[in-house]
Coordinates of C-alpha atoms in Angstrom, one line a residue:
M1150 CA 31.0 8.9 -43.8
R1151 CA 27.6 7.8 -44.1
I1152 CA 27.5 4.3 -41.5
V1153 CA 24.9 1.7 -41.1
F1154 CA 25.5 0.0 -37.7
F1155 CA 24.6 -3.6 -37.0
G1156 CA 24.4 -4.9 -33.5
T1157 CA 22.2 -6.4 -30.6
P1158 CA 23.6 -7.1 -27.1
D1159 CA 25.3 -4.7 -24.5
F1160 CA 28.8 -5.2 -25.9
A1161 CA 28.0 -3.5 -29.1
L1162 CA 26.6 -0.3 -27.3
E1163 CA 30.0 1.5 -26.8
S1164 CA 30.8 0.8 -30.6
L1165 CA 27.5 2.5 -31.3
R1166 CA 28.6 5.5 -29.4
A1167 CA 31.7 5.4 -31.0
C1168 CA 30.4 5.9 -34.7
V1169 CA 28.2 8.7 -33.5
E1170 CA 30.8 10.5 -31.2
S1171 CA 33.3 10.2 -34.4
G1172 CA 31.4 12.8 -36.3
H1173 CA 29.8 10.7 -38.8
E1174 CA 26.1 10.2 -39.9
V1175 CA 24.8 6.8 -38.9
V1176 CA 21.8 6.8 -41.2
A1177 CA 20.3 3.6 -39.8
V1178 CA 21.1 1.1 -37.1
V1179 CA 20.3 -2.6 -37.6
T1180 CA 19.4 -4.9 -34.7
Q1181 CA 17.6 -8.5 -33.8
P1182 CA 13.7 -8.0 -33.7
D1183 CA 12.2 -7.6 -30.3
R1184 CA 11.4 -10.6 -28.5
E1185 CA 8.4 -11.3 -26.2
R1186 CA 9.6 -12.3 -22.5
D1187 CA 7.9 -12.6 -19.4
R1188 CA 4.1 -12.6 -20.0
R1189 CA 4.5 -11.7 -23.7
K1190 CA 6.2 -8.4 -22.5
V1191 CA 8.0 -7.0 -25.5
T1192 CA 11.7 -6.4 -25.1
Y1193 CA 14.1 -4.2 -27.3
S1194 CA 17.3 -5.0 -27.7
P1195 CA 20.3 -2.7 -25.8
V1196 CA 21.2 -1.6 -29.1
K1197 CA 17.5 -0.5 -30.4
Q1198 CA 17.0 1.3 -26.7
L1199 CA 20.2 3.4 -27.4
A1200 CA 19.6 3.9 -31.0
L1201 CA 16.3 5.3 -30.1
E1202 CA 17.5 7.2 -27.0
L1203 CA 20.2 8.9 -29.7
G1204 CA 17.3 9.6 -32.4
L1205 CA 18.7 7.2 -35.0
K1206 CA 16.9 5.1 -37.4
V1207 CA 16.2 1.5 -36.5
L1208 CA 15.7 -1.4 -38.7
Q1209 CA 14.9 -5.1 -37.8
Y1210 CA 15.0 -8.0 -39.8
E1211 CA 14.6 -11.8 -39.1
K1212 CA 16.8 -12.7 -41.7
V1213 CA 18.4 -9.4 -43.0
S1214 CA 20.2 -11.1 -45.8
R1215 CA 17.1 -12.1 -47.2
E1216 CA 14.8 -9.0 -46.2
G1217 CA 17.1 -6.2 -46.2
V1218 CA 19.1 -6.3 -49.4
E1219 CA 17.1 -3.5 -50.9
E1220 CA 16.5 -1.2 -47.9
L1221 CA 20.2 -1.2 -46.9
G1222 CA 21.2 -0.4 -50.4
A1223 CA 18.8 2.7 -50.9
L1224 CA 20.5 4.2 -47.5
K1225 CA 23.6 5.0 -49.3
A1226 CA 25.9 4.3 -46.9
D1227 CA 29.7 4.3 -47.3
L1228 CA 30.6 2.0 -44.8
F1229 CA 28.9 -0.9 -42.5
V1230 CA 29.9 -1.6 -38.9
T1231 CA 29.1 -4.8 -37.2
C1232 CA 29.4 -5.6 -33.6
A1233 CA 27.7 -8.8 -32.2
F1234 CA 24.9 -8.3 -34.4
G1235 CA 24.0 -12.1 -34.3
Q1236 CA 23.4 -13.0 -37.9
I1237 CA 25.5 -13.6 -40.8
L1238 CA 25.6 -10.9 -43.3
S1239 CA 25.8 -12.7 -46.9
Q1240 CA 28.1 -11.2 -49.7
K1241 CA 25.2 -8.9 -51.2
I1242 CA 25.1 -7.4 -48.1
L1243 CA 28.7 -7.0 -47.3
D1244 CA 29.4 -5.6 -50.9
I1245 CA 26.7 -2.7 -50.3
P1246 CA 28.8 -0.1 -49.0
P1247 CA 31.9 1.0 -51.3
L1248 CA 34.1 1.3 -48.3
G1249 CA 33.0 -2.1 -47.4
T1250 CA 32.2 -3.7 -43.8
I1251 CA 34.3 -3.9 -40.5
N1252 CA 33.7 -5.6 -37.4
V1253 CA 34.8 -5.2 -33.7
H1254 CA 35.6 -8.7 -32.3
G1255 CA 36.6 -9.3 -28.7
S1256 CA 39.8 -11.2 -28.9
L1257 CA 43.1 -11.2 -30.9
L1258 CA 42.4 -12.9 -34.0
P1259 CA 43.0 -15.3 -35.4
K1260 CA 42.8 -16.6 -31.8
Y1261 CA 38.9 -17.2 -30.7
R1262 CA 36.9 -16.8 -34.0
G1263 CA 33.3 -17.5 -33.6
S1264 CA 31.2 -17.5 -30.3
A1265 CA 32.1 -16.6 -26.7
P1266 CA 35.8 -15.4 -27.3
I1267 CA 36.2 -13.5 -23.8
Q1268 CA 34.8 -16.3 -21.9
W1269 CA 37.3 -18.9 -23.4
A1270 CA 40.1 -16.5 -23.1
I1271 CA 39.8 -16.8 -19.1
I1272 CA 38.6 -20.4 -19.1
N1273 CA 41.7 -21.4 -21.0
G1274 CA 43.9 -19.4 -18.6
D1275 CA 45.1 -16.9 -21.2
E1276 CA 47.0 -14.0 -19.6
I1277 CA 46.2 -11.5 -22.4
T1278 CA 43.5 -11.0 -25.0
G1279 CA 42.2 -7.6 -26.7
I1280 CA 39.9 -6.2 -29.7
T1281 CA 40.5 -6.9 -33.1
I1282 CA 38.8 -4.8 -36.0
M1283 CA 38.6 -6.4 -39.2
R1284 CA 36.6 -6.5 -42.6
T1285 CA 33.5 -8.5 -42.3
A1286 CA 33.7 -11.7 -44.4
L1287 CA 31.5 -14.7 -45.2
K1288 CA 33.6 -17.0 -43.5
V1289 CA 33.4 -16.1 -39.4
D1290 CA 35.7 -13.4 -38.2
S1291 CA 38.0 -14.2 -40.9
G1292 CA 38.2 -11.2 -42.2
D1293 CA 41.5 -9.0 -42.8
I1294 CA 42.4 -7.2 -40.1
L1295 CA 42.6 -3.4 -39.9
I1296 CA 43.9 -2.8 -36.2
Q1297 CA 43.9 -4.6 -32.8
E1298 CA 44.8 -3.9 -29.3
S1299 CA 45.8 -5.7 -26.6
T1300 CA 45.2 -6.1 -22.6
P1301 CA 46.1 -8.1 -19.5
I1302 CA 43.4 -10.4 -17.9
G1303 CA 43.5 -9.7 -14.1
K1304 CA 44.0 -12.8 -11.9
E1305 CA 40.9 -12.4 -10.6
E1306 CA 38.9 -10.9 -13.4
T1307 CA 35.4 -12.6 -14.5
A1308 CA 34.2 -13.0 -18.1
G1309 CA 31.7 -10.1 -16.8
E1310 CA 34.0 -7.9 -16.0
L1311 CA 36.6 -8.4 -19.0
F1312 CA 33.3 -8.1 -21.0
D1313 CA 33.0 -4.4 -19.9
R1314 CA 36.4 -3.5 -20.2
L1315 CA 36.7 -4.8 -23.9
A1316 CA 33.5 -3.4 -24.9
V1317 CA 34.9 0.3 -23.9
M1318 CA 38.0 -0.7 -25.5
G1319 CA 36.4 -1.7 -28.7
G1320 CA 34.5 1.7 -29.1
E1321 CA 37.6 3.4 -28.5
L1322 CA 39.5 1.6 -30.9
L1323 CA 36.6 1.9 -33.4
K1324 CA 37.3 5.6 -33.4
K1325 CA 40.8 5.2 -34.4
A1326 CA 39.5 2.5 -37.2
L1327 CA 37.0 5.1 -38.7
A1328 CA 39.5 8.0 -38.4
L1329 CA 42.1 5.7 -40.7
I1330 CA 38.9 4.8 -43.1
S1331 CA 37.8 8.1 -43.6
S1332 CA 41.3 9.3 -44.3
G1333 CA 42.0 6.6 -46.6
K1334 CA 45.0 5.6 -44.8
A1335 CA 43.3 2.2 -43.6
V1336 CA 45.5 -0.8 -44.6
Y1337 CA 44.3 -4.5 -43.9
T1338 CA 46.6 -7.3 -43.2
P1339 CA 45.3 -11.3 -43.7
Q1340 CA 45.1 -13.4 -41.1
E1341 CA 47.6 -16.0 -40.3
E1342 CA 45.0 -18.9 -41.3
E1343 CA 47.5 -21.3 -39.7
K1344 CA 47.1 -20.0 -36.1
A1345 CA 43.3 -19.7 -36.2
V1346 CA 41.5 -21.0 -32.9
H1347 CA 37.8 -21.5 -33.2
C1348 CA 35.8 -21.4 -30.0
R1349 CA 32.3 -22.8 -29.6
M1350 CA 29.0 -21.3 -28.1
L1351 CA 28.7 -22.0 -24.3
G1352 CA 25.8 -23.4 -22.5
K1353 CA 24.5 -24.3 -19.1
S1354 CA 26.4 -28.2 -18.9
D1355 CA 29.6 -26.5 -19.3
G1356 CA 29.6 -25.0 -15.7
L1357 CA 29.7 -28.5 -14.1
L1358 CA 32.8 -28.7 -12.0
D1359 CA 34.9 -31.9 -12.2
F1360 CA 37.3 -31.5 -9.0
S1361 CA 39.4 -34.0 -10.1
L1362 CA 40.9 -31.4 -12.2
G1363 CA 43.5 -28.4 -10.9
A1364 CA 42.4 -25.6 -8.6
K1365 CA 43.7 -23.2 -10.8
Q1366 CA 42.3 -24.8 -14.1
L1367 CA 38.6 -24.8 -12.1
D1368 CA 39.4 -21.3 -10.8
C1369 CA 39.7 -20.0 -14.5
L1370 CA 36.4 -22.0 -15.7
I1371 CA 34.5 -20.4 -12.7
R1372 CA 35.7 -16.8 -13.5
G1373 CA 35.2 -17.6 -17.4
L1374 CA 31.6 -18.6 -16.9
T1375 CA 30.7 -15.8 -14.6
P1376 CA 28.2 -14.3 -14.7
W1377 CA 26.6 -16.9 -17.0
P1378 CA 25.8 -19.5 -17.4
S1379 CA 27.8 -20.0 -13.8
A1380 CA 29.7 -23.0 -12.4
F1381 CA 28.2 -25.1 -10.5
T1382 CA 28.1 -28.5 -8.7
K1383 CA 25.8 -30.8 -6.3
L1384 CA 24.9 -30.5 -3.0
E1385 CA 22.8 -33.1 -1.3
G1386 CA 21.0 -33.4 -4.9
K1387 CA 20.2 -29.6 -5.1
T1388 CA 22.5 -27.0 -7.4
L1389 CA 25.5 -25.2 -6.0
K1390 CA 26.3 -22.4 -8.0
I1391 CA 30.4 -21.4 -7.1
L1392 CA 30.4 -17.8 -8.1
K1393 CA 33.7 -17.0 -6.7
A1394 CA 36.5 -18.8 -5.5
A1395 CA 40.4 -18.6 -5.2
P1396 CA 42.8 -21.5 -5.9
C1397 CA 45.4 -22.5 -3.0
G1398 CA 48.1 -25.1 -2.7
R1399 CA 46.4 -26.8 0.1
K1400 CA 46.0 -30.5 -0.3
G1401 CA 42.6 -32.3 -0.3
V1402 CA 40.2 -35.3 -1.4
P1403 CA 38.8 -34.1 -4.7
G1404 CA 35.1 -32.9 -4.0
C1405 CA 35.5 -33.2 -0.3
V1406 CA 34.8 -30.1 1.8
T1407 CA 37.0 -29.1 4.7
V1408 CA 36.5 -25.9 7.0
E1409 CA 39.0 -24.6 9.1
S1410 CA 41.1 -21.7 9.9
G1411 CA 37.8 -19.5 8.8
G1412 CA 37.8 -20.6 5.2
V1413 CA 35.8 -23.2 3.6
Y1414 CA 38.0 -25.5 0.9
V1415 CA 36.7 -28.0 -1.6
G1416 CA 39.8 -30.7 -3.0
C1417 CA 40.7 -30.9 -6.5
G1418 CA 42.8 -32.9 -8.2
S1419 CA 46.0 -30.7 -7.2
G1420 CA 45.4 -28.0 -4.7
S1421 CA 42.1 -26.7 -3.4
L1422 CA 39.4 -24.3 -4.0
Q1423 CA 38.6 -21.7 -1.2
L1424 CA 34.8 -21.0 -1.7
L1425 CA 34.0 -17.2 -1.4
E1426 CA 30.6 -16.9 -2.6
V1427 CA 28.4 -19.3 -3.5
Q1428 CA 24.1 -19.8 -4.7
L1429 CA 22.1 -22.5 -3.4
E1430 CA 19.1 -23.8 -5.9
G1431 CA 16.0 -21.4 -5.1
G1432 CA 18.2 -19.3 -2.8
K1433 CA 20.2 -15.9 -2.8
K1434 CA 23.8 -15.4 -3.4
M1435 CA 25.7 -15.1 -0.5
D1436 CA 29.1 -15.1 0.9
I1437 CA 30.4 -18.2 2.1
S1438 CA 30.2 -17.0 6.0
A1439 CA 26.7 -16.4 5.3
F1440 CA 25.8 -19.7 3.9
M1441 CA 27.8 -21.4 6.5
L1442 CA 25.1 -20.2 9.3
G1443 CA 22.4 -22.2 8.0
H1444 CA 24.2 -25.0 6.2
K1445 CA 26.5 -27.6 7.9
F1446 CA 29.4 -28.1 5.3
N1447 CA 32.4 -29.6 6.7
G1448 CA 33.0 -33.3 5.8
V1449 CA 30.4 -33.2 2.5
K1450 CA 31.2 -34.2 -0.6
L1451 CA 30.5 -32.0 -3.5
G1452 CA 29.2 -33.5 -6.8

């Protein structure tokens, strides 16, 4: 098959590799335009960097649905594959390839349509998540499902760690999907709309910890926001990021720090959080024992 791949961030790299390793012809890679960062230094997307390393043709559009119809049509591709591309494709684009357009998504659809599905699965305390490969549709993440695979979420797993695992899973599952499509054995199943769950984008403000909540709930939030945007609180007017913690049943006053038995604990609405790794505004991330060497923490109220 002749494939055009659409993707931008790290999460899409394994899916691009899967297209190449499956023996199909990747006739072009479409990714977001280069951005200027750090004193006008131009930064390529991770997908563009890999595509260039693999010797693949790279196309970039500010608005692919407006600018790319003619050029993409001229490629005579059989299939389009999207993965975290970052732009919504118009029906004109979706209809170009005769075999359609498929997408690699980081959740078990119809749960967690939209942005940040990996983070929200952890934040909400889910025990299982996975990868879905489905038809790309105008309505975000609503297309018919081709294939899914689930995986348990580790009790201490962060969003960053799960992100890396699901990226690899996505690539492997995409290989299976491509085999089904190329052999004419692909069967698509409509999603159950009544079970659809939508998730919104996350921002820095989502990381503010409310210690009136339970320790287990806060632990899920911390892990779900690691490495970005990070969970945080305030210590004497400065932002203190909580990078790693562990929930426990110890009782305490919400937001109050207690140092005992070699541990540092923050009281929560139910239980406590044992702090393990933190980063104070303007400083480096430290394990809690190193942080304690330069800061008086016992009895302090966070928030």
